Coordinates of C-alpha atoms in Angstrom, one line a residue:
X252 CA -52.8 -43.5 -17.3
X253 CA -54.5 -40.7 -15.3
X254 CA -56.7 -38.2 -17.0
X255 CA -53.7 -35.4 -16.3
X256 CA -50.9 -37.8 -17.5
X257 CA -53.0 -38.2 -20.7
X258 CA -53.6 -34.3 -20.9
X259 CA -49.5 -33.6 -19.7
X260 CA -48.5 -36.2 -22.6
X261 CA -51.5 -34.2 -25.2
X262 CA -49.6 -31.0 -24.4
X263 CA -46.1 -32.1 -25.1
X264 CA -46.7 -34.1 -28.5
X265 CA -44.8 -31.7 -30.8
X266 CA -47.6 -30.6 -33.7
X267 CA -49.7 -29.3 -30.7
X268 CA -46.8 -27.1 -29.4
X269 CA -46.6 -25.7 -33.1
X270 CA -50.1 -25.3 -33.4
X271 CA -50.4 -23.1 -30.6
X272 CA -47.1 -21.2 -30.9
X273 CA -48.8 -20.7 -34.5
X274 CA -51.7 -19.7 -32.7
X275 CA -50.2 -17.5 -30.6
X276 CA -48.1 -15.5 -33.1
X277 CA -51.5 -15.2 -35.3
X278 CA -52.9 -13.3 -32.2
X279 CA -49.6 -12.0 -31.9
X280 CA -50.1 -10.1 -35.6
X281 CA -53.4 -9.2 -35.4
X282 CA -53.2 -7.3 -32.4
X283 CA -50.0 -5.6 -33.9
X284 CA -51.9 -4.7 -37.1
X285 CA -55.3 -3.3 -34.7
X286 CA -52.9 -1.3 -32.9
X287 CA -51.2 -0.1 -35.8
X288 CA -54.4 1.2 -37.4
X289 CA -55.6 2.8 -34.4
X290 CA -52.3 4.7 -34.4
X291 CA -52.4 5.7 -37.8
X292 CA -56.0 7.1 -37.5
X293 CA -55.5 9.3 -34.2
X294 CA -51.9 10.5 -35.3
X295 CA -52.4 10.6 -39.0
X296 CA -49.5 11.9 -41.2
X297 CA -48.2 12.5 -44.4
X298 CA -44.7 12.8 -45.8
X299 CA -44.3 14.8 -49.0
X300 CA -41.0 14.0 -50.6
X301 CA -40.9 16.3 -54.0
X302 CA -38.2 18.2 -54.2
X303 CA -40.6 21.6 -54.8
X304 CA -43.2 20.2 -52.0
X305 CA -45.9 20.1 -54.8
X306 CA -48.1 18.1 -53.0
X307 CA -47.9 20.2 -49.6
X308 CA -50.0 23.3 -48.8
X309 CA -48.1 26.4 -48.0
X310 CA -47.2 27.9 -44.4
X311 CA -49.3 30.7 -45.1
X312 CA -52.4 28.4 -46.0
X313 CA -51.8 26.3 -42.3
X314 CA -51.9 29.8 -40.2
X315 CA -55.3 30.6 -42.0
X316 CA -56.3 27.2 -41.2
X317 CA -55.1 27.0 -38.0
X318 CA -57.1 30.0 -37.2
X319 CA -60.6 28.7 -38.3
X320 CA -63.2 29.0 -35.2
X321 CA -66.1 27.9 -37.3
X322 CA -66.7 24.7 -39.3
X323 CA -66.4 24.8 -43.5
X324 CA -68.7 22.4 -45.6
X325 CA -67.0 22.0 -49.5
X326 CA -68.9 20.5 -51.9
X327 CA -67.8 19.5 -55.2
X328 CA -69.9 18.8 -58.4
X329 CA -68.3 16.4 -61.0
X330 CA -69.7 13.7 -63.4
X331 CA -67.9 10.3 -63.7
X332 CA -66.0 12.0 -66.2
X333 CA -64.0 14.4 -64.3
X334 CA -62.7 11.3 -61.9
X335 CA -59.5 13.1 -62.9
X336 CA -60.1 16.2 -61.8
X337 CA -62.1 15.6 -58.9
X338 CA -59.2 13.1 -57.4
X339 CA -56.9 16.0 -57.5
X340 CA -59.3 18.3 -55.3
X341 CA -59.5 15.7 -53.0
X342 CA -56.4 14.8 -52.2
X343 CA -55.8 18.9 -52.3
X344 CA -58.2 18.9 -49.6
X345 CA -57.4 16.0 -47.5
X346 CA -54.1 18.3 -46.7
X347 CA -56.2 21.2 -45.9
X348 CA -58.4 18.1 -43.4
X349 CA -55.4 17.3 -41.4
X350 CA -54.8 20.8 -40.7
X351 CA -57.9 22.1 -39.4
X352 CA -60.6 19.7 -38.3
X353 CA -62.8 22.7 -39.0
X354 CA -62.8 22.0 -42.8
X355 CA -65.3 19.4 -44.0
X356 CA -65.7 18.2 -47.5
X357 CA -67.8 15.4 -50.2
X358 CA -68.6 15.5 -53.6
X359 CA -71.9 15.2 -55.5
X360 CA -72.8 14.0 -58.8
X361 CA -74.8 16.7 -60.5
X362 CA -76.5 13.8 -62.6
X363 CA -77.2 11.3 -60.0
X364 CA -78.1 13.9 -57.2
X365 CA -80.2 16.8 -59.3
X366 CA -81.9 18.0 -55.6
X367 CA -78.9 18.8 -54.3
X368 CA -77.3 20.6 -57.5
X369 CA -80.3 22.8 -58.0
X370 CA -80.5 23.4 -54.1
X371 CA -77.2 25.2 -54.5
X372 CA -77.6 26.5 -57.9
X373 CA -75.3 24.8 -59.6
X374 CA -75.1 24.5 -63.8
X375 CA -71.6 23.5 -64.8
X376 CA -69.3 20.5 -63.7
X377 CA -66.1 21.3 -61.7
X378 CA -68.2 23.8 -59.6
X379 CA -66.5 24.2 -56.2
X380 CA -69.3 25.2 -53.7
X381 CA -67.5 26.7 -50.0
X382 CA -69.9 27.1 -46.9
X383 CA -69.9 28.4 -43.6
X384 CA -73.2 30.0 -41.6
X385 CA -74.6 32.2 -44.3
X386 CA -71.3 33.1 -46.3
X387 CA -71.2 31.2 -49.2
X388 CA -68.5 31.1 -52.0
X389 CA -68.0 29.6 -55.3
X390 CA -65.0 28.8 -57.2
X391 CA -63.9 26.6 -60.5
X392 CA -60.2 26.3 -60.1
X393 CA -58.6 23.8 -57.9
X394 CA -55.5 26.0 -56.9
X395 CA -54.2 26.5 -53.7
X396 CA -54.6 30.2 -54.0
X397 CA -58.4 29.6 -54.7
X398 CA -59.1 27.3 -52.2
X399 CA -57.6 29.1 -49.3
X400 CA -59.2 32.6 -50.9
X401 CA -63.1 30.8 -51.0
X402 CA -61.8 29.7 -47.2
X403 CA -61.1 33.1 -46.4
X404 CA -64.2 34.9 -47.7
X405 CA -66.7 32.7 -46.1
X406 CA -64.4 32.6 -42.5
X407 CA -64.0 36.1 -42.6
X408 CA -66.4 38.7 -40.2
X409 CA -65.1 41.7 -41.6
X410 CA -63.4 43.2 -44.6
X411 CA -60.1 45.0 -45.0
X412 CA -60.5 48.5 -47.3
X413 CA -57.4 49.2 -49.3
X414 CA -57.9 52.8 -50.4
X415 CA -55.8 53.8 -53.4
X416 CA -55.5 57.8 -53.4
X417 CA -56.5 59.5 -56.4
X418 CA -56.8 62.9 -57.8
X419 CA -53.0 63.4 -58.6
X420 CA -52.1 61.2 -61.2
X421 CA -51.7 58.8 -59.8
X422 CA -51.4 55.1 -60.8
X423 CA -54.6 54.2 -61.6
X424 CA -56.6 50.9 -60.4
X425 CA -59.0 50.8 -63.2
X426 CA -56.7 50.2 -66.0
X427 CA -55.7 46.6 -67.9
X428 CA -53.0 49.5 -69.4
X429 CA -49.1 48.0 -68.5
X430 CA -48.4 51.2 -66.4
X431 CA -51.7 50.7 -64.5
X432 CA -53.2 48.6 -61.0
X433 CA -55.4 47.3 -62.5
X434 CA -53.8 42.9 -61.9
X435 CA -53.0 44.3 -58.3
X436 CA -56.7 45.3 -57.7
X437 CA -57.6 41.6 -58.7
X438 CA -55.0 40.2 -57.0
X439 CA -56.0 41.8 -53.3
X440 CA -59.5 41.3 -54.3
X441 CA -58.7 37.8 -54.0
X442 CA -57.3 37.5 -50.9
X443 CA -60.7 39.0 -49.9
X444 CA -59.5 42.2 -49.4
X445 CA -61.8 45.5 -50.9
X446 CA -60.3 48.0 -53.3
X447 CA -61.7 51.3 -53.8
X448 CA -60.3 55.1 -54.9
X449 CA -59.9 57.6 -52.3
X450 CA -60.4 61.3 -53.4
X451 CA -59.2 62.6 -50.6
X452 CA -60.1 66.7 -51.4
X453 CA -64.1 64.9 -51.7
X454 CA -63.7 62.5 -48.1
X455 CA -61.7 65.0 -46.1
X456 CA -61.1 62.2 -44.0
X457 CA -59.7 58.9 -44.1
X458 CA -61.6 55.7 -41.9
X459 CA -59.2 54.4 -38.9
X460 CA -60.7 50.8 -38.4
X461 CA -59.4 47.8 -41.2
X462 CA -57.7 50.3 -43.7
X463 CA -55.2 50.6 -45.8
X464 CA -54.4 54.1 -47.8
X465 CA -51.9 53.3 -51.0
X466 CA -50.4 56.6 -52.2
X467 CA -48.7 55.1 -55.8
X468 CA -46.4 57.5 -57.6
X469 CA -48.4 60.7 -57.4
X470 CA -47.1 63.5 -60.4
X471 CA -48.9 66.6 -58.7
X472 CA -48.2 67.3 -55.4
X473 CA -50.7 67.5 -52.8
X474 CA -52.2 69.6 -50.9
X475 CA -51.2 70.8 -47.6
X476 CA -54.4 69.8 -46.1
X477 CA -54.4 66.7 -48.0
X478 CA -51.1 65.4 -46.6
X479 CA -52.4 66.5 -43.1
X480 CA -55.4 64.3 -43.2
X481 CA -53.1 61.1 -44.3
X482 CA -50.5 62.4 -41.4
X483 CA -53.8 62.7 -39.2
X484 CA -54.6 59.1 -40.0
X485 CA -51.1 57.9 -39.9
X486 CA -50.8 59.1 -36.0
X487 CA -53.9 57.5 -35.0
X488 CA -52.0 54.3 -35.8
X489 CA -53.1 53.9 -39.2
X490 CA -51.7 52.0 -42.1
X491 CA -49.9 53.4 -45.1
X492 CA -47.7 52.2 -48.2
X493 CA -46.1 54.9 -50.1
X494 CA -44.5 54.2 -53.8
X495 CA -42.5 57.1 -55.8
X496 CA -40.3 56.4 -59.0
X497 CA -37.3 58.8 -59.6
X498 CA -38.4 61.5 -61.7
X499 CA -41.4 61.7 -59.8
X500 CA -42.0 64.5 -57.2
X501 CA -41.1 63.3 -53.8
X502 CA -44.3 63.1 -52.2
X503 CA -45.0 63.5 -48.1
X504 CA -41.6 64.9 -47.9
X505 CA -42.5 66.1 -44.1
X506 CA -43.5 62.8 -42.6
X507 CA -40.5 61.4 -44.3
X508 CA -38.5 63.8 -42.3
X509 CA -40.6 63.1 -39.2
X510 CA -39.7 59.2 -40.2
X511 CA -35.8 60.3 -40.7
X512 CA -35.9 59.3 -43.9
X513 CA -35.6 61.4 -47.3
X514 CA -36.0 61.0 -51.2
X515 CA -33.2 60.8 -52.7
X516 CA -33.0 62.6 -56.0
X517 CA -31.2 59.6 -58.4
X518 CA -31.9 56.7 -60.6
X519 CA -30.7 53.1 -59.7
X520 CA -28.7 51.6 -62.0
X521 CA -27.7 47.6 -62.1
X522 CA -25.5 46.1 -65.5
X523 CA -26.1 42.9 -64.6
X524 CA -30.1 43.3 -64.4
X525 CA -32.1 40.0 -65.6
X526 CA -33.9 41.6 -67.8
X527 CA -31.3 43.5 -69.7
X528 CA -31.7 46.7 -69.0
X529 CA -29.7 48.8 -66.5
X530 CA -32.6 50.4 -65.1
X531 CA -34.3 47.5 -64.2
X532 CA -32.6 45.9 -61.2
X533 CA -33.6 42.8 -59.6
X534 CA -33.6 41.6 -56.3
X535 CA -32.4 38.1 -55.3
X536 CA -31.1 38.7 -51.5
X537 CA -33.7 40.8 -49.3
X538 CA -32.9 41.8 -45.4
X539 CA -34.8 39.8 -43.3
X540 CA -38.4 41.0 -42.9
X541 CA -42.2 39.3 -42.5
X542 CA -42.4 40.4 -46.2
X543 CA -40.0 39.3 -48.2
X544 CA -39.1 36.2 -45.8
X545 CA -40.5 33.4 -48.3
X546 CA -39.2 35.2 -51.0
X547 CA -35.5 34.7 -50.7
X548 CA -33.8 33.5 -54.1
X549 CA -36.7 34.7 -56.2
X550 CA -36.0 37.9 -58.4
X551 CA -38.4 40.5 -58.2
X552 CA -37.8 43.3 -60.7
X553 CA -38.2 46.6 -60.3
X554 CA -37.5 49.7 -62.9
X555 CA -36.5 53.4 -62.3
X556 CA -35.9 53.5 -59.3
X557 CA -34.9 56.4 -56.7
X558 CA -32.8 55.6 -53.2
X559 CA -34.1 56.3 -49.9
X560 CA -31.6 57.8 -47.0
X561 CA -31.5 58.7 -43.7
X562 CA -31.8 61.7 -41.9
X563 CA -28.6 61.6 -39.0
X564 CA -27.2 59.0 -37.6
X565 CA -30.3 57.3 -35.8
X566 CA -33.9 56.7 -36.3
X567 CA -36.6 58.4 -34.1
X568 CA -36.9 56.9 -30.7
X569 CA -40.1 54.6 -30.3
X570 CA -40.1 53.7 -34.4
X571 CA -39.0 50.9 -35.9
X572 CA -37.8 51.0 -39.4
X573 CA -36.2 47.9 -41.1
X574 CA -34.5 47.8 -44.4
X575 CA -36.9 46.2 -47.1
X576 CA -35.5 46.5 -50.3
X577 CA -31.6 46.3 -51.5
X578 CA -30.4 46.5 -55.0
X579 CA -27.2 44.2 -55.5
X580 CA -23.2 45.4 -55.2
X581 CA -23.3 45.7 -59.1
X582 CA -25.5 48.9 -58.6
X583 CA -24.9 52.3 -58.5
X584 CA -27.1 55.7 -57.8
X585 CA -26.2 58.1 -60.8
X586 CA -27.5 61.7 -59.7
X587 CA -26.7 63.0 -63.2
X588 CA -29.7 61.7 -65.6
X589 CA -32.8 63.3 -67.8
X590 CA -35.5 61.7 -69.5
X591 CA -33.4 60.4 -71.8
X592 CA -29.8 60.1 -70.9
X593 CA -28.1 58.9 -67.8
X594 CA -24.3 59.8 -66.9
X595 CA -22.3 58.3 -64.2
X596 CA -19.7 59.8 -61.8
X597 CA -17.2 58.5 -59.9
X598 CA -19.2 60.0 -57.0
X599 CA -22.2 57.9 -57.5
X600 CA -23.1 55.8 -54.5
X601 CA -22.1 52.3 -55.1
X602 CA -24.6 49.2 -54.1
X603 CA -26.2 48.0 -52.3
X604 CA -28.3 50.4 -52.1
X605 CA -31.7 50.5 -50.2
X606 CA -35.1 51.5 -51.5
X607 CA -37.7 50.4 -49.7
X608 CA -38.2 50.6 -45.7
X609 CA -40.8 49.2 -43.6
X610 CA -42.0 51.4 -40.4
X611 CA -43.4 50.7 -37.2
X612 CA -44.7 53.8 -35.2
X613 CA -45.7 54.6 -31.3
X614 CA -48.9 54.5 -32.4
X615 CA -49.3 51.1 -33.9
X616 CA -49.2 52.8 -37.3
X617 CA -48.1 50.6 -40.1
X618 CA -46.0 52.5 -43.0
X619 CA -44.4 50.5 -46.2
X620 CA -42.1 53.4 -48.4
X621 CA -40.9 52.1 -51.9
X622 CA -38.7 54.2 -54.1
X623 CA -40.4 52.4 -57.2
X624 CA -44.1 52.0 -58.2
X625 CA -43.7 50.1 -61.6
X626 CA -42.8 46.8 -59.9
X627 CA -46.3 46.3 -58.6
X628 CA -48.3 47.4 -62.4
X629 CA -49.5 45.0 -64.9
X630 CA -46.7 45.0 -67.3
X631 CA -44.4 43.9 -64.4
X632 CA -46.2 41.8 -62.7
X633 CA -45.8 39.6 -65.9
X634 CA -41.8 39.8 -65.4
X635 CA -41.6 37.4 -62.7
X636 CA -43.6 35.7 -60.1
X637 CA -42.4 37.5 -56.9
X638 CA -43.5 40.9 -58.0
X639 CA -47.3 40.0 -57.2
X640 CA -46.6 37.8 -53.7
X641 CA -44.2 41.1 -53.0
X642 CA -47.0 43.5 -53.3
X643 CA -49.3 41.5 -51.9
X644 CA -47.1 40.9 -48.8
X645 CA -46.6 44.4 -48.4
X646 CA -50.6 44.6 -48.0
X647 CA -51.0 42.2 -45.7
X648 CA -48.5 43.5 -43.5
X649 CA -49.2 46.9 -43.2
X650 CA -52.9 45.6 -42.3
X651 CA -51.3 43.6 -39.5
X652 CA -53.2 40.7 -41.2
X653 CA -49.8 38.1 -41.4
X654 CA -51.5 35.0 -42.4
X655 CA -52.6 36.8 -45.8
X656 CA -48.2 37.2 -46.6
X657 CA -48.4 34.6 -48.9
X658 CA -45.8 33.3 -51.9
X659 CA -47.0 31.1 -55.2
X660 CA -48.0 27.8 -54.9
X661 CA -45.0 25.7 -55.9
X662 CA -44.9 25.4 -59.8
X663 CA -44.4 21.4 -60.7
X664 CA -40.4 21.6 -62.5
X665 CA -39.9 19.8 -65.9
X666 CA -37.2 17.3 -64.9
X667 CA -35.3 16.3 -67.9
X668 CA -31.9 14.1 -69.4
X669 CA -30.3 15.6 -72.2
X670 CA -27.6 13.3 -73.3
X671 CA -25.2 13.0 -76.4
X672 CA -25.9 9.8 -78.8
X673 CA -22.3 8.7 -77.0
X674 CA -23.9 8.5 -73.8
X675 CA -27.3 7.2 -75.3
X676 CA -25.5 4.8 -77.3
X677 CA -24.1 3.5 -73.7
X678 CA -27.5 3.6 -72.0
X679 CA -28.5 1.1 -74.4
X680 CA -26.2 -1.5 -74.9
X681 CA -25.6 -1.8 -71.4
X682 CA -29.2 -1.8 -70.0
X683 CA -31.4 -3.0 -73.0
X684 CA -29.0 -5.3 -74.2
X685 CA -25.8 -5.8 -71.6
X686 CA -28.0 -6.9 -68.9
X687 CA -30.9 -9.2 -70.6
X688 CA -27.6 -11.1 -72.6
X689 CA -26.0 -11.4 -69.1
X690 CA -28.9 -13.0 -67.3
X691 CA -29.4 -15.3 -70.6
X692 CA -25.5 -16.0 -70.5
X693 CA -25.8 -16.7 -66.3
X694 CA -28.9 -19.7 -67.4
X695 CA -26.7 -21.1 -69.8
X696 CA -24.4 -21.8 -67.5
X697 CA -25.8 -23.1 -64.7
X698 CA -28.0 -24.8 -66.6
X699 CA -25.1 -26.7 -68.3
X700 CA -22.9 -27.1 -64.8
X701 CA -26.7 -29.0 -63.9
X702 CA -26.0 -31.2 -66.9

């Protein structure tokens, strides 16, 4: 037999043909699995399938992210025993990774690394160190909301000044009292924004560039040259939210006329409010705006409030004004009301009613009008969760700055089975007992057919 015959016959004995079909389909899977991985690296992504996206970051967090031009270092400091804790940040931040390949993070162990620690000052556990040129930033919580607020301050160049006019008494910023600012001056202060008053007889002037100017519920009226120095600003394209409550003089009565809009002199009132009080309504269904988009099936509550019209039958040319704020069909307007009592007529306007309107001038100018102010104070804030993201929102729009619009970070939900002792009683016998006797009862009997 020729050496090829021998190698032809080799070839065709059957365990060789296995052998290297076996080979082949080892190949086969490895190559698969290589290619797989490679896949999974370059186009990495995750699926989050809660039914409240807990473990997702928000759409407001990706647009900051997605804006990054400079590289963030974050540095946490836990021991072995905050493995807990410290998992949780990272998997927090692996989402903010696969965002923006700007953000950069690792984690030191104060005890095992002491250099590092005392290079950056560190001299509690949990400390969350953020990083970026010369800007750094410190933080303890593991929040969304503090993550992507450390991430702002350090990315940020400049500041945004929200002015809060004062001298009229007006509500104040410096107060932990439940009719004061004093939550919402924390609250922007955290989205890296600063707060200041604004005495405006004292300034005479209001700065154009990254401002905001908050008038909230003034009770004296002011002066002429007062309101001219806030119109001034106002048609150099500045930016301006306005609050009033019913009761409350109707301040800047002229640019609302210039904005065809007017104070209406009446009080809201809703029987079906959430929080059991008539003049309280709550908002579930907003017109569609930047604001109040992410907001839609959360109440925000609100609490003597006065309508807003409109002047004729159209808007100035050039402006756009949008609807904002809408109290529900259950609502009505009374116009006969003191202090103390409240009357309504058959006359009273019916709901929906709007109260806030959002305003877009020639010049760029930014306007936010509110026929409430209470929905934005400390002791309202506490009422529901929308009331701060509202606020806030109203902010960040009137700055132009859209990626600070922001909502809560989903709150995990308590899933739970409440069921009668009937149904228990059910659950039991049929899982804990039903199904182990019927695999038991299936053994016997194959067992005995095997007999």
């Amino acid at each position: 037999m020729s050496f090829m015959q021998r190698v032809q016959s080799t070839l065709g004995m059957r365990g060789v043909r296995y052998g290297a079909n076996a080979s082949a389909m080892t190949i086969l899977f490895i190559a698969i699995m290589v290619l797989s991985n490679i896949l999974a690296v370059r186009f990495h992504t995750r699926y989050d399938l809660t039914a409240q996206k807990e473990f997702s970051i928000s759409q407001q967090t990706k647009q900051i992210l997605q804006t990054l031009n400079q590289p963030i270092e974050i540095i946490g400091f836990y021991n072995g025993q905050d493995a807990a804790l410290q998992a949780d940040l990272e998997s927090r931040l692996k989402e903010y990774r696969a965002v923006s390949s700007q953000i950069s993070y690792r984690f030191v162990d104060p005890d095992r690394d002491p250099v590092t620690a005392s290079a950056e000052n560190i001299t509690t556990y949990g400390t969350v160190v953020f990083k970026s040129g010369e800007r750094r930033q410190i933080i303890n919580g593991i929040d969304e909301k503090d993550i992507t607020g450390a991430i702002l301050k350090v990315s940020a160049t400049t500041k945004t000044k929200v002015y809060f006019v004062t001298g009229h008494r007006e509500r104040t910023i410096d107060t932990t009292d439940p009719t004061g600012l004093g939550d919402v001056k924390q609250l922007l202060e955290a989205d890296n924004l600063e707060v200041e008053p604004l005495n405006l007889v004292i300034s005479g002037t209001i700065p154009l560039e990254n401002t905001v100017v908050v008038l909230a519920d003034p009770l004296d009226p002011l002066q002429p040259a007062e309101e001219a120095t806030i119109q001034q600003y106002i048609d150099q394209g500045g930016r301006f939210v306005l609050l009033s409550n019913t009761l409350s003089p109707a301040p800047m009565a002229g640019a609302m006329a210039q904005w065809g809009l007017v104070w209406n002199n009446d009080l809201v009132l809703d029987q079906q409010s959430q929080v059991g009080n008539p003049v309280a309504p709550a908002v579930l269904d907003y017109p569609y705006s930047d604001i109040t988009k992410d907001l839609t099936g959360q109440a925000s509550v609100f609490n003597s409030v006065r309508t807003i019209g409109t002047i004729g039958e159209e808007f100035p040319a050039d402006y756009t004004i949008d609807e904002l704020l809408n109290s529900s069909e259950n609502s009505v307007a009374a116009t006969k009301f003191d202090a103390g009592q409240v009357e309504t007529q058959e006359s009273d306007a019916k709901g929906p009613l709007t109260f806030g309107y959002t305003i877009e001038t020639p010049a760029k100018a930014r306007i936010v009008v509110v026929g409430d102010v209470d929905f934005a104070t400390n002791g309202f804030l506490k009422v529901t969760q929308a009331n701060a993201p509202l606020f806030r929102n109203m902010i960040a729009w009137a700055a132009a700055q859209d990626e600070l619009i922001s909502v809560p970070t989903p709150e995990p939900v308590d899933r739970q089975v409440f069921m009668t002792e009937s149904q228990a009683n059910i659950i039991f016998y049929s899982c804990v007992v039903g199904l182990p006797l019927l695999f038991l009862l299936t053994g016997i009997a194959v067992w005995w057919r095997r007999r």
